[in-house]
Coordinates of C-alpha atoms in Angstrom, one line a residue:
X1381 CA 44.5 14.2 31.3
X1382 CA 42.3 11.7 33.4
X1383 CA 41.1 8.2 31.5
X1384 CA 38.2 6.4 32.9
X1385 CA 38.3 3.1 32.8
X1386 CA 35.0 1.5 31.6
X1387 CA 34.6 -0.4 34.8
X1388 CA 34.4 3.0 36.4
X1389 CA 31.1 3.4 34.6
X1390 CA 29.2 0.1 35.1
X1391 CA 27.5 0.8 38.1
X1392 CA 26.2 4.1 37.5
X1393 CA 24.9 2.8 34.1
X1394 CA 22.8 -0.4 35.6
X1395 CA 21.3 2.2 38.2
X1396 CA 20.4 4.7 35.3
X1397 CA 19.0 1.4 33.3
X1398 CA 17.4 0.3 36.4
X1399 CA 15.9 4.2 37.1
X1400 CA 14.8 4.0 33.6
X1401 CA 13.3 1.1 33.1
X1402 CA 11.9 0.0 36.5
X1403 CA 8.5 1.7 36.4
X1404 CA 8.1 0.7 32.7
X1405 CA 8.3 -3.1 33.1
X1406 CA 6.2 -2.9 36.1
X1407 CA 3.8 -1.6 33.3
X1408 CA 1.7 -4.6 31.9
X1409 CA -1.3 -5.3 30.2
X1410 CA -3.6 -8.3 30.4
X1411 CA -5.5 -9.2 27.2
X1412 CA -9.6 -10.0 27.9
X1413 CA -9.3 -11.4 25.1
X1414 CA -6.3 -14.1 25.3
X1415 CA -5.5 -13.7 29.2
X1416 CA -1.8 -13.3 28.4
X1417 CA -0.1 -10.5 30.2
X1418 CA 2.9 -8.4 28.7
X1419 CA 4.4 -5.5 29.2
X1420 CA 2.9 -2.5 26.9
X1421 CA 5.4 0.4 27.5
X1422 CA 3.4 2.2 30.5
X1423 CA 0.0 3.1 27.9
X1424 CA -2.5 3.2 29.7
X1425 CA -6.2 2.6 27.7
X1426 CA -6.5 6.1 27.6
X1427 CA -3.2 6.4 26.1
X1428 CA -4.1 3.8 23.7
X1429 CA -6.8 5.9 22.3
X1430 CA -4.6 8.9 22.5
X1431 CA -2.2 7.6 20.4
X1432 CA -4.2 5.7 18.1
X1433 CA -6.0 9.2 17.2
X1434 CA -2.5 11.5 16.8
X1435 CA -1.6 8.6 14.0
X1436 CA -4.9 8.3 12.6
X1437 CA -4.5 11.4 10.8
X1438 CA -1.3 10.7 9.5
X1439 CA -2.6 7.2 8.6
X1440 CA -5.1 9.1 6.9
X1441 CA -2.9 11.5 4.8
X1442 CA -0.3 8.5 3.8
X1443 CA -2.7 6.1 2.2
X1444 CA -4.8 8.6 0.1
X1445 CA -7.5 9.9 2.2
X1446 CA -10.6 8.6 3.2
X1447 CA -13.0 7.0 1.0
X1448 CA -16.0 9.5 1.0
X1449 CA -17.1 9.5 -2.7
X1450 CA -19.6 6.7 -1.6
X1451 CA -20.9 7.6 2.2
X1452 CA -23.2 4.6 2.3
X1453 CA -19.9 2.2 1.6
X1454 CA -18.1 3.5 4.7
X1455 CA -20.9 3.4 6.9
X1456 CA -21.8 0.0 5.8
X1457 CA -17.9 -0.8 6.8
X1458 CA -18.5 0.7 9.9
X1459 CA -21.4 -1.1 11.3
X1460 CA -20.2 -4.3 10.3
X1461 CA -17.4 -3.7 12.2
X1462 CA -19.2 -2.2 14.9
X1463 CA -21.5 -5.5 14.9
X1464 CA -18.0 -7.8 14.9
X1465 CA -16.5 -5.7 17.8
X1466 CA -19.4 -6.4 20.0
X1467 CA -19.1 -10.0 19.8
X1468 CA -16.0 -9.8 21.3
X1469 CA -15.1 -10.2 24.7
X1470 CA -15.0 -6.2 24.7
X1471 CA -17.9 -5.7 23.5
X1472 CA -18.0 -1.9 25.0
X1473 CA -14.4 -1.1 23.4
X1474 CA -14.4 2.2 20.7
X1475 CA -13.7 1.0 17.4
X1476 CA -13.2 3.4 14.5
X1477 CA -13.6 1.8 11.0
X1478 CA -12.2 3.7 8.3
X1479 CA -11.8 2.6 4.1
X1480 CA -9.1 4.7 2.4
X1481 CA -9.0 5.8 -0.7
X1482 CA -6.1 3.7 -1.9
X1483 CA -6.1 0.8 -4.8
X1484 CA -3.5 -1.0 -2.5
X1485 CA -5.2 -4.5 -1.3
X1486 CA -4.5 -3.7 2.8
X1487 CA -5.8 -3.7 6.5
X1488 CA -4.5 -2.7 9.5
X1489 CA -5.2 -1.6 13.2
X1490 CA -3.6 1.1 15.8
X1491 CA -3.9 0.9 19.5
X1492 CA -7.2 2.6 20.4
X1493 CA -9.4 0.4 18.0
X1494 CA -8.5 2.3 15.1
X1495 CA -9.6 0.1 12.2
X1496 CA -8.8 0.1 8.4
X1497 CA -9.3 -1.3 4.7
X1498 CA -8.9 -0.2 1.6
X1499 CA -11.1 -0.1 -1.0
X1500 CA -8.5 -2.3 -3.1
X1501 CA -9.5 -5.2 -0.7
X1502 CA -12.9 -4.4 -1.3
X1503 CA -12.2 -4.8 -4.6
X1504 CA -10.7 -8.5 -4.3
X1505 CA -13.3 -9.3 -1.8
X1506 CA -15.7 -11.3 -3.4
X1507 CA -18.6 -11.5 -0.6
X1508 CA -19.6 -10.1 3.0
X1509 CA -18.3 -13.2 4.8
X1510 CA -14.3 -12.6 2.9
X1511 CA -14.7 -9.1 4.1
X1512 CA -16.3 -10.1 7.9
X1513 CA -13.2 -12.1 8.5
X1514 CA -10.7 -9.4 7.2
X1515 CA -12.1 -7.1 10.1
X1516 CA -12.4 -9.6 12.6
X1517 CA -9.0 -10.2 12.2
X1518 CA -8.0 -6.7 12.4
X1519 CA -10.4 -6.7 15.5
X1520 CA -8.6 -9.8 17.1
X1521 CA -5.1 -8.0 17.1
X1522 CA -6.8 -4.9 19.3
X1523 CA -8.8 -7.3 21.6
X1524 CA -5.4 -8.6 21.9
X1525 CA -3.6 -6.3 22.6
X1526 CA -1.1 -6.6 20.2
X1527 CA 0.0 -3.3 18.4
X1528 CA 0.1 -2.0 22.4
X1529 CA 2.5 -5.2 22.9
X1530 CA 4.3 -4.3 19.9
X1531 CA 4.7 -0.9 20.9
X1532 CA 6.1 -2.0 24.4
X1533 CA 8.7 -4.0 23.1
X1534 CA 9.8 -1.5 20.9
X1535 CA 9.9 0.6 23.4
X1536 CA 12.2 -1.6 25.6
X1537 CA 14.2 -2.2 22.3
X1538 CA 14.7 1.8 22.2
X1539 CA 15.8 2.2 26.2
X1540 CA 18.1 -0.7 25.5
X1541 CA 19.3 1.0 22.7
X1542 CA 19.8 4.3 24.7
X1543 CA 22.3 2.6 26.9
X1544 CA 24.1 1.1 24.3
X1545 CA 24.2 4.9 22.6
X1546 CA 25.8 5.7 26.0
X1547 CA 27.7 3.1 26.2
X1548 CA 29.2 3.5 22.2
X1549 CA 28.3 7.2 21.8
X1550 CA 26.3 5.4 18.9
X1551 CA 23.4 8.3 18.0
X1552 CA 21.8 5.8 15.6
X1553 CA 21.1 3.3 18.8
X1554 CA 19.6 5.7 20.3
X1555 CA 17.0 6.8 17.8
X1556 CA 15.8 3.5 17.5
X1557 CA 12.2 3.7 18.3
X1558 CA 9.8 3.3 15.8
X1559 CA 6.6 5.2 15.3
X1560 CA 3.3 3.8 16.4
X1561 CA 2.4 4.5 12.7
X1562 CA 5.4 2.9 11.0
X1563 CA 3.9 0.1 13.4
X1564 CA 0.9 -0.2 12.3
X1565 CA 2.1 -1.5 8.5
X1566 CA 5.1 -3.6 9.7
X1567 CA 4.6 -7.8 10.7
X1568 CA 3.3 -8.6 13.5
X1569 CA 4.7 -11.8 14.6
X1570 CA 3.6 -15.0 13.5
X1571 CA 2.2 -15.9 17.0
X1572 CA 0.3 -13.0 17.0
X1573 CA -1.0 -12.8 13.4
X1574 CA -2.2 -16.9 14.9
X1575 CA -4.2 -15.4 17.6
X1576 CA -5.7 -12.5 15.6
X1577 CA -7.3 -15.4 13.4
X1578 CA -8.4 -17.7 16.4
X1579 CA -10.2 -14.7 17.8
X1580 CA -11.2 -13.4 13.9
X1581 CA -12.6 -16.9 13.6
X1582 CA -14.4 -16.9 16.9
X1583 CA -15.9 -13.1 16.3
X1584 CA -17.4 -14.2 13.1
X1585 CA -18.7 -17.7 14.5
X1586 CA -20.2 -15.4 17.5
X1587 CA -21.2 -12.9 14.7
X1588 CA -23.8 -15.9 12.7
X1589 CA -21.4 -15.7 9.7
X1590 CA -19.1 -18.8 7.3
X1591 CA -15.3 -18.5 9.5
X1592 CA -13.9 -20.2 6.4
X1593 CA -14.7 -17.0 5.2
X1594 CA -11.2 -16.0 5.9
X1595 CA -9.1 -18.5 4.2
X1596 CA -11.2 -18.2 1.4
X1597 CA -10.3 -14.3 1.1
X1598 CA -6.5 -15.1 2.0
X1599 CA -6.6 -18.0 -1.2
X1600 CA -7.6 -14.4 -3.5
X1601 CA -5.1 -12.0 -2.2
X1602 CA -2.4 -15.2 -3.0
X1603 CA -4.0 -15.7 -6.5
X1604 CA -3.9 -11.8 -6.7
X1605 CA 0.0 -11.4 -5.6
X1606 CA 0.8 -14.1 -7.9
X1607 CA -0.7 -12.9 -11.3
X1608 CA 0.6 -9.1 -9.8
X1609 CA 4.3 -10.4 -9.3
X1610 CA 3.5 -12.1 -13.2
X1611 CA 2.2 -8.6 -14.8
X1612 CA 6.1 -7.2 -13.2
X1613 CA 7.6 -9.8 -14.8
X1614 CA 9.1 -11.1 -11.5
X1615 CA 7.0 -14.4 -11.0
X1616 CA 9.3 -15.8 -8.8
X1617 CA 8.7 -12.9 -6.0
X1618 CA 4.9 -13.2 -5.5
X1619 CA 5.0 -13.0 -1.5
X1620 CA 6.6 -9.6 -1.8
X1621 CA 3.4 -8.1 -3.7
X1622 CA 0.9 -8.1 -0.9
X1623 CA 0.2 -8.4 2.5
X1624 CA 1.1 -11.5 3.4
X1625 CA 4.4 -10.1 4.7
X1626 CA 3.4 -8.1 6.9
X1627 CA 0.4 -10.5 7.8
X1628 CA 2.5 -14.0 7.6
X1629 CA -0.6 -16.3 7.0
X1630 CA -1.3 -19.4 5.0
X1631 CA -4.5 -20.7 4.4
X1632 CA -3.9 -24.5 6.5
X1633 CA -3.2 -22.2 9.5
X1634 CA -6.8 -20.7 9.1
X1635 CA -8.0 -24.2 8.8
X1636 CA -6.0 -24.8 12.0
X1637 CA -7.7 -21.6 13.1
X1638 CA -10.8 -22.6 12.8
X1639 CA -10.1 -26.0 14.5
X1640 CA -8.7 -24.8 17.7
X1641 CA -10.8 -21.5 18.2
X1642 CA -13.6 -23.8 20.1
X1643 CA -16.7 -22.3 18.4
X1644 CA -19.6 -24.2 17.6
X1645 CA -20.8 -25.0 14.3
X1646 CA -22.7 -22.3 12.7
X1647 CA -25.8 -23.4 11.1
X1648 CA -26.9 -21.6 7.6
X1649 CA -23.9 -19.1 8.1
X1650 CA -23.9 -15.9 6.6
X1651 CA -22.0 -15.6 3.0
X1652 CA -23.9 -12.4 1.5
X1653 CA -22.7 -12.5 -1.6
X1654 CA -25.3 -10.4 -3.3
X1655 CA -26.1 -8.0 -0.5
X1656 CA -22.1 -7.2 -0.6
X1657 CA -21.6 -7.0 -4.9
X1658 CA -24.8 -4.9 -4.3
X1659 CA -22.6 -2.5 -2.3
X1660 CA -19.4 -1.9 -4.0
X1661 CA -21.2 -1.7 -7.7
X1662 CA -19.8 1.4 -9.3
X1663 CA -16.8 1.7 -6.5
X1664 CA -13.8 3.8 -8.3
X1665 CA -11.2 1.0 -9.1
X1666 CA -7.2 1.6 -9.2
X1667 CA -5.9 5.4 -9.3
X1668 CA -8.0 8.4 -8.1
X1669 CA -8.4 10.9 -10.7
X1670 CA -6.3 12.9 -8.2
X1671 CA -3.0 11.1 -8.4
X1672 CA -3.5 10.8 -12.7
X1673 CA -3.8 7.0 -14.1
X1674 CA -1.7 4.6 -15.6
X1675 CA -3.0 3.2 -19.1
X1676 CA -0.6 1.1 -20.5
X1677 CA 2.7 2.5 -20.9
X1678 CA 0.8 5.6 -20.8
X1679 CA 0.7 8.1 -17.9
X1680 CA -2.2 10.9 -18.5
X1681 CA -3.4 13.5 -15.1
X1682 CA -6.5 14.8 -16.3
X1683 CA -6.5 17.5 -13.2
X1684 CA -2.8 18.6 -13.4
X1685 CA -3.8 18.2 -17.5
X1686 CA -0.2 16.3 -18.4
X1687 CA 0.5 13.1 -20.3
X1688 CA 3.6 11.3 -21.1
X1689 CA 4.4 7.6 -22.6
X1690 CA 7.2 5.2 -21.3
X1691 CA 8.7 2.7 -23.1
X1692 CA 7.4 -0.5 -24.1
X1693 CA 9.7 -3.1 -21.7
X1694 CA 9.0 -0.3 -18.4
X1695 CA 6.2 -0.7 -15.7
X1696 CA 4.7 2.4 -14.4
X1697 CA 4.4 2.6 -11.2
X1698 CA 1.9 5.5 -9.4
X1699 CA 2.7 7.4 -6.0
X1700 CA 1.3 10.4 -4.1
X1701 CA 4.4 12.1 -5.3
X1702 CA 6.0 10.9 -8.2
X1703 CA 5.2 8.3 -11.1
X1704 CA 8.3 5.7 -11.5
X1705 CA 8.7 3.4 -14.6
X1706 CA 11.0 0.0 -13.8
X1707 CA 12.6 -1.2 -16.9
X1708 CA 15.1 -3.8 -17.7
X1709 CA 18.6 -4.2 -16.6
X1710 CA 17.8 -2.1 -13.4
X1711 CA 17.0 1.1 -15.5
X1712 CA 14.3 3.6 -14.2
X1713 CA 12.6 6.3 -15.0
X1714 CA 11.4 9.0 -12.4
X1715 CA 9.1 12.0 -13.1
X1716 CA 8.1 14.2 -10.7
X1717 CA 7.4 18.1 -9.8
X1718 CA 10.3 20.9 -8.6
X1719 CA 9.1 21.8 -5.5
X1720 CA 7.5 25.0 -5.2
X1721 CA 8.0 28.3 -7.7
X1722 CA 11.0 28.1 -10.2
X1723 CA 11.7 31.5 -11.0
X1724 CA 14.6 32.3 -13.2
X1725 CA 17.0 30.4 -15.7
X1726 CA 16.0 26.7 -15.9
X1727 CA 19.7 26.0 -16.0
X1728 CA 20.6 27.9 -12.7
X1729 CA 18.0 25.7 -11.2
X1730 CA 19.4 22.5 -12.9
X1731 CA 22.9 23.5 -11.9
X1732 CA 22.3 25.3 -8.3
X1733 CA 19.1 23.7 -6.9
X1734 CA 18.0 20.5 -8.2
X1735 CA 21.8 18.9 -9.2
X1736 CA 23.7 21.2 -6.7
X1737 CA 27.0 20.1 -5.7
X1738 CA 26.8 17.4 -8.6
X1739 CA 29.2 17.3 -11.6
X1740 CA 26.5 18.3 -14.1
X1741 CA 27.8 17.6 -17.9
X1742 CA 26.4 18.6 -21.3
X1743 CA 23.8 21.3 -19.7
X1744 CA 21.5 21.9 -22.9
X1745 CA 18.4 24.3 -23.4
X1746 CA 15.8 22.0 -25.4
X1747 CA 12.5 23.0 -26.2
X1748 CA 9.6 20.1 -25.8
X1749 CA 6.4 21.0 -27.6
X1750 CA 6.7 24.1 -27.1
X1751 CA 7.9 24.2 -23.4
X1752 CA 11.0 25.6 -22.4
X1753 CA 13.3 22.7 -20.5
X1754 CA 16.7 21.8 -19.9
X1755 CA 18.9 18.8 -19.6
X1756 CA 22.1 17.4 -18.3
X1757 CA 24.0 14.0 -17.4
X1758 CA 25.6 13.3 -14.0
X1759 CA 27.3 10.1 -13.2
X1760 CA 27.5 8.4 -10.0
X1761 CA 29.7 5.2 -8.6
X1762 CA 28.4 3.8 -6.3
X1763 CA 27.9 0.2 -4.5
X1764 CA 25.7 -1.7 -7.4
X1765 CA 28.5 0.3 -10.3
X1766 CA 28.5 3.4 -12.3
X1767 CA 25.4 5.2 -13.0
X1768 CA 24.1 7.6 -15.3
X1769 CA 22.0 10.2 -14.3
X1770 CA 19.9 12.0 -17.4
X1771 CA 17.9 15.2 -15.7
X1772 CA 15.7 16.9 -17.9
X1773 CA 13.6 19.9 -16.3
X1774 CA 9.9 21.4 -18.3
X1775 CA 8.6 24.5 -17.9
X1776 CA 5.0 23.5 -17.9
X1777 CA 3.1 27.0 -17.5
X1778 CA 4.4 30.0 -15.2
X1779 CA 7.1 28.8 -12.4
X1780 CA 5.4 25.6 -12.3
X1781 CA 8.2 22.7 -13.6
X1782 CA 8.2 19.2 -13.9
X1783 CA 11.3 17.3 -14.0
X1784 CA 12.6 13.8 -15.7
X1785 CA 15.1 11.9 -14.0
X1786 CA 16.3 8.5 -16.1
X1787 CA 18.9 6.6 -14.8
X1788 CA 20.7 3.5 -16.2
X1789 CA 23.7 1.4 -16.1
X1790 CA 26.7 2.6 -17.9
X1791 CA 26.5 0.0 -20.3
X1792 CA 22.9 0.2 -21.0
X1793 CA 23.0 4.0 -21.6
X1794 CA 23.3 4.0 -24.9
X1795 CA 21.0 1.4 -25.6
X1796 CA 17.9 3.1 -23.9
X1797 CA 18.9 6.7 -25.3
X1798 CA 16.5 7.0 -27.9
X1799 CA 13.6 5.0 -26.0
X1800 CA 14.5 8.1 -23.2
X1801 CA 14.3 10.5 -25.7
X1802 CA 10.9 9.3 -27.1
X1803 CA 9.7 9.5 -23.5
X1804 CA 10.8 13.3 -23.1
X1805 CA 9.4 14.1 -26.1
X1806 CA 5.9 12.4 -25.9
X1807 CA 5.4 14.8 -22.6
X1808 CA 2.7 17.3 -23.3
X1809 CA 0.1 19.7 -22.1
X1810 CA -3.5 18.3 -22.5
X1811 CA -6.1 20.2 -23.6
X1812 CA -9.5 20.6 -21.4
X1813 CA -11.4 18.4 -23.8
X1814 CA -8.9 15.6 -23.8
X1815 CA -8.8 15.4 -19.4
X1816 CA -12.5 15.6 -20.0
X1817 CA -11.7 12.4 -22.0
X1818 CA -10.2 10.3 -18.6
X1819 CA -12.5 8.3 -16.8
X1820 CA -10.9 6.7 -13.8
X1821 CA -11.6 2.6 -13.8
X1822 CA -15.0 1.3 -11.4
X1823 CA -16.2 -1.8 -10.4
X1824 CA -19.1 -3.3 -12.6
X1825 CA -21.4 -6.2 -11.2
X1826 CA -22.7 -7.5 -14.1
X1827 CA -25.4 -10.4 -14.5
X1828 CA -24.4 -13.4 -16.6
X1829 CA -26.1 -13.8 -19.4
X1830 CA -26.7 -17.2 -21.7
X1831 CA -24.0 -18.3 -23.8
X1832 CA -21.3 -15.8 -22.0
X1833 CA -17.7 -17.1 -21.1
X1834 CA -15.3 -15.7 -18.7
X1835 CA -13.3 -15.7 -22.4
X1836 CA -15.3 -13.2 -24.2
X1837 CA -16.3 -11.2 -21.2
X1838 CA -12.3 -10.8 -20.6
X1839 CA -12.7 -8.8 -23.5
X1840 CA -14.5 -6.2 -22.2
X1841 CA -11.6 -5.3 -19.3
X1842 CA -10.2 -2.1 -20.6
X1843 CA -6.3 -3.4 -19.5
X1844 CA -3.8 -3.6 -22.3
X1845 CA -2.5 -7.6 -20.9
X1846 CA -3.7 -10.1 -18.6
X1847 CA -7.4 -9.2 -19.2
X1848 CA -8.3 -12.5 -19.1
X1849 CA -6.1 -13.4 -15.7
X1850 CA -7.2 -10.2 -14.0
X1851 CA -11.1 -11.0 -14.3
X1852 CA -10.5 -15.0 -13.2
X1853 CA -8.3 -13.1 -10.1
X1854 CA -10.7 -10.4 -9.3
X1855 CA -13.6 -12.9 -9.1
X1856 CA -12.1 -16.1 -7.4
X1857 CA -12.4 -18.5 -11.1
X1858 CA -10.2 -20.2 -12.9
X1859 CA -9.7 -20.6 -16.7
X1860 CA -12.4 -23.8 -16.8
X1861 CA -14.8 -22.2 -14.7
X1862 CA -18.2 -22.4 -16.1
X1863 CA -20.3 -19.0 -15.7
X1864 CA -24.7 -19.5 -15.7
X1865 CA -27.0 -17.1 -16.4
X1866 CA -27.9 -15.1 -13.4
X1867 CA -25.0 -15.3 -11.8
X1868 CA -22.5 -11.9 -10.9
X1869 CA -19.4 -11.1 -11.4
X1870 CA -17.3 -8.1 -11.1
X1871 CA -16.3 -6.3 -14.5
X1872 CA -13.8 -3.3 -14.5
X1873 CA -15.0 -0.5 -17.1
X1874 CA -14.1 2.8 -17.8

């Protein structure tokens, strides 16, 4: 047997490092924008584009689709982002503006100019300036360069990490890269998320419109992450309920912003309050009817014609594929559908498809108004302790099952059992007259009239809690402001 000594390799390793990575640091980029040069992984423009489109669809189908229920919204995003990018110093760069369907309050940008917001930041926008200076962010890290950079040094990250997969036969180092679209929704760093705003800031100055614009939206989405963190019942953990981690920003760094961008004062700037409430008046508001909506403790789908109730102490949470309910102690509910056709026993599914390999106990048939289902208990030790696992599978109509999945402490079990078992049992079929019955939520601009408060026009928000905190958030008030007639103000209504 022959042993290599690792000395033996060195030297062929730092020329393979140097064959590998030689032509890609010699491949560098120069921002028109901030005149800084870095290395951008070899992409060339072209490549930029190339690789912003290939994600753009899958950017597309991961945050609920486009927008197109209002045509005149999106092109109305568009041009005002078309009309930002041209003040910037590249003014003939392709920029694709896109609003996705999706309540989330977000905004992002891939290499190639690719653009986006959702309509939950239109939402917590409260006029065409707060919105101006969202995009011209978003247009400040492409002008920079930024999500190139970013994908350069992850790049260089990923070659290191190849030769430290040779190195360690580590396969894990070596599938370190990233996507470009994972990118695109992880921090930028906090350098970069300063330059964004200094050329945000000078874009809108350019552009005729308020640059304090953009603290002024950043205040709402802190006011917003606070009362969101509150309604979870986790106060303490505002920052991790919007996008201020993965856009690091305060509002004194805007003001700081603003300072150093070196624009001059704009005179009558742009705010465009009305001309903005104007256009997202009747925009859909939280869930699409597609993905079924969340009323309470209440979970109804008026397309897939289901309904179910959690209990009272759990917070439902919605999801392209599944609808999670957080409740105390760490307990959680999970419903969700079998994957394709379940033909056969629901208990050979249960025991050699869904729970295979498990140590399923106290397999059961049950019968839930009038729906043929099963259910059995698993538990698991793991890292946090012993969990139980309560599966419960529904025959909902043909091969078509949906599936309960409640999982709890050990020592909370038996606490939550009948709470679990008033959840299974409150899932039922609805009839078409009753999904007829679900309206999703939209955006109301309503015009003040005399002697009305923000108090008793609270009243009118259809939420079960907070209606009072969620109209002061969603229109930039507090609890003393005083409303006059004439004025708007968004409403949420059913």
């Amino acid at each position: 047997m022959t042993y290599l000594k690792l000395s033996h390799l060195k030297k062929p390793l730092l020329a393979l490092a140097l064959i590998a990575t030689g032509p890609l640091l010699s491949a560098c980029s120069t921002s028109e924008a901030t005149g800084r040069t870095f290395f951008n992984g070899g992409m060339s423009p072209e490549q930029e584009q190339e690789v912003g489109r290939t994600e753009h669809v899958k950017i597309i189908k991961e945050f609920g689709g486009i927008y197109d229920e209002d045509p005149a919204l999106n092109t109305y995003i568009s041009k005002l982002g078309t009309f930002l990018g041209k003040t910037s110093e590249t003014p003939n760069q392709k920029f694709t503006f896109t609003l996705l369907d999706s309540p989330v309050v977000n905004a992002f940008a891939l290499p190639g100019g690719y653009v986006y917001t959702t309509r939950g930041l239109l939402a917590l926008a409260n006029d065409e300036a707060e919105l101006a200076g969202v995009i011209a962010h978003e247009i400040g890290h492409v002008t920079a360069k930024h999500s190139a950079e970013r994908y350069g040094s992850t790049l260089t990250a990923g070659i290191l990490a190849a030769g430290v997969g040779i190195l360690t036969g580590s396969g894990e180092a070596a599938r370190a890269v990233s996507t470009v679209g994972n990118l695109a929704v992880t921090g930028f760093s906090r350098e970069q998320e300063f330059e964004a705003d200094l050329l945000g800031v000078r874009y809108l100055s350019r552009g005729g419109f308020d640059p304090n614009g953009m603290g002024e939206f950043l205040t709402q989405l802190q006011a917003s992450s606070r009362l969101d963190a509150t309604i979870a019942g986790e106060p303490d953990r505002a920052d991790q309920f919007n996008i201020t981690q993965t856009h690091p920003r305060t509002a004194d760094r805007i003001e700081r912003a603003i300072k150093q961008a070196g624009t001059t004062t704009v005179n009558n700037p742009i705010i465009g309050r009305d001309v903005y409430l104007k256009k997202i008046d009747g925009m859909l508001y939280g869930d699409n009817p597609s993905q079924g909506y969340i009323r309470g403790q209440k979970f109804s789908h008026p397309e897939l014609k289901l309904t179910f109730t959690a209990p009272k102490d759990f917070r439902l949470i919605n999801s392209k594929t599944k609808v999670a309910a957080v409740g105390p102690n760490d307990s959680v509910i999970l419903f969700d559908s079998a994957k394709g056709d379940v033909t056969g026993s629901l208990k050979n599914y249960m025991r050699n498809t869904w729970a295979k390999n498990a140590d399923l106990k106290s397999v059961e048939q049950i019968t839930i108004n009038g729906m043929e289902a099963v259910t059995g208990s698993i538990q698991v030790n793991g890292r946090s302790g012993t969990k139980d696992f309560r599966l419960i599978a529904i025959r909902f109509a043909g091969n078509k099952v949906y599936r309960f999945t409640f999982i709890t402490d050990t020592n909370q079990t038996n606490r939550l059992s009948e709470d679990f078992r008033r959840t299974t049992y409150s899932f039922k079929k609805l009839s078409k007259a009753e999904a007829a019955k679900l309206k999703p939520y939209r955006l109301k601009i309503h015009t003040v009239r005399s002697g009305e408060t923000v108090q008793n026009l609270a009243r009118k928000m259809p939420f079960p809690d907070y209606k009072l905190e969620r109209l002061l958030v969603l229109n930039g008030l507090d609890k003393n402001s005083k409303l006059v007639r004439g004025q708007k103000i968004k409403l949420v209504t059913e």
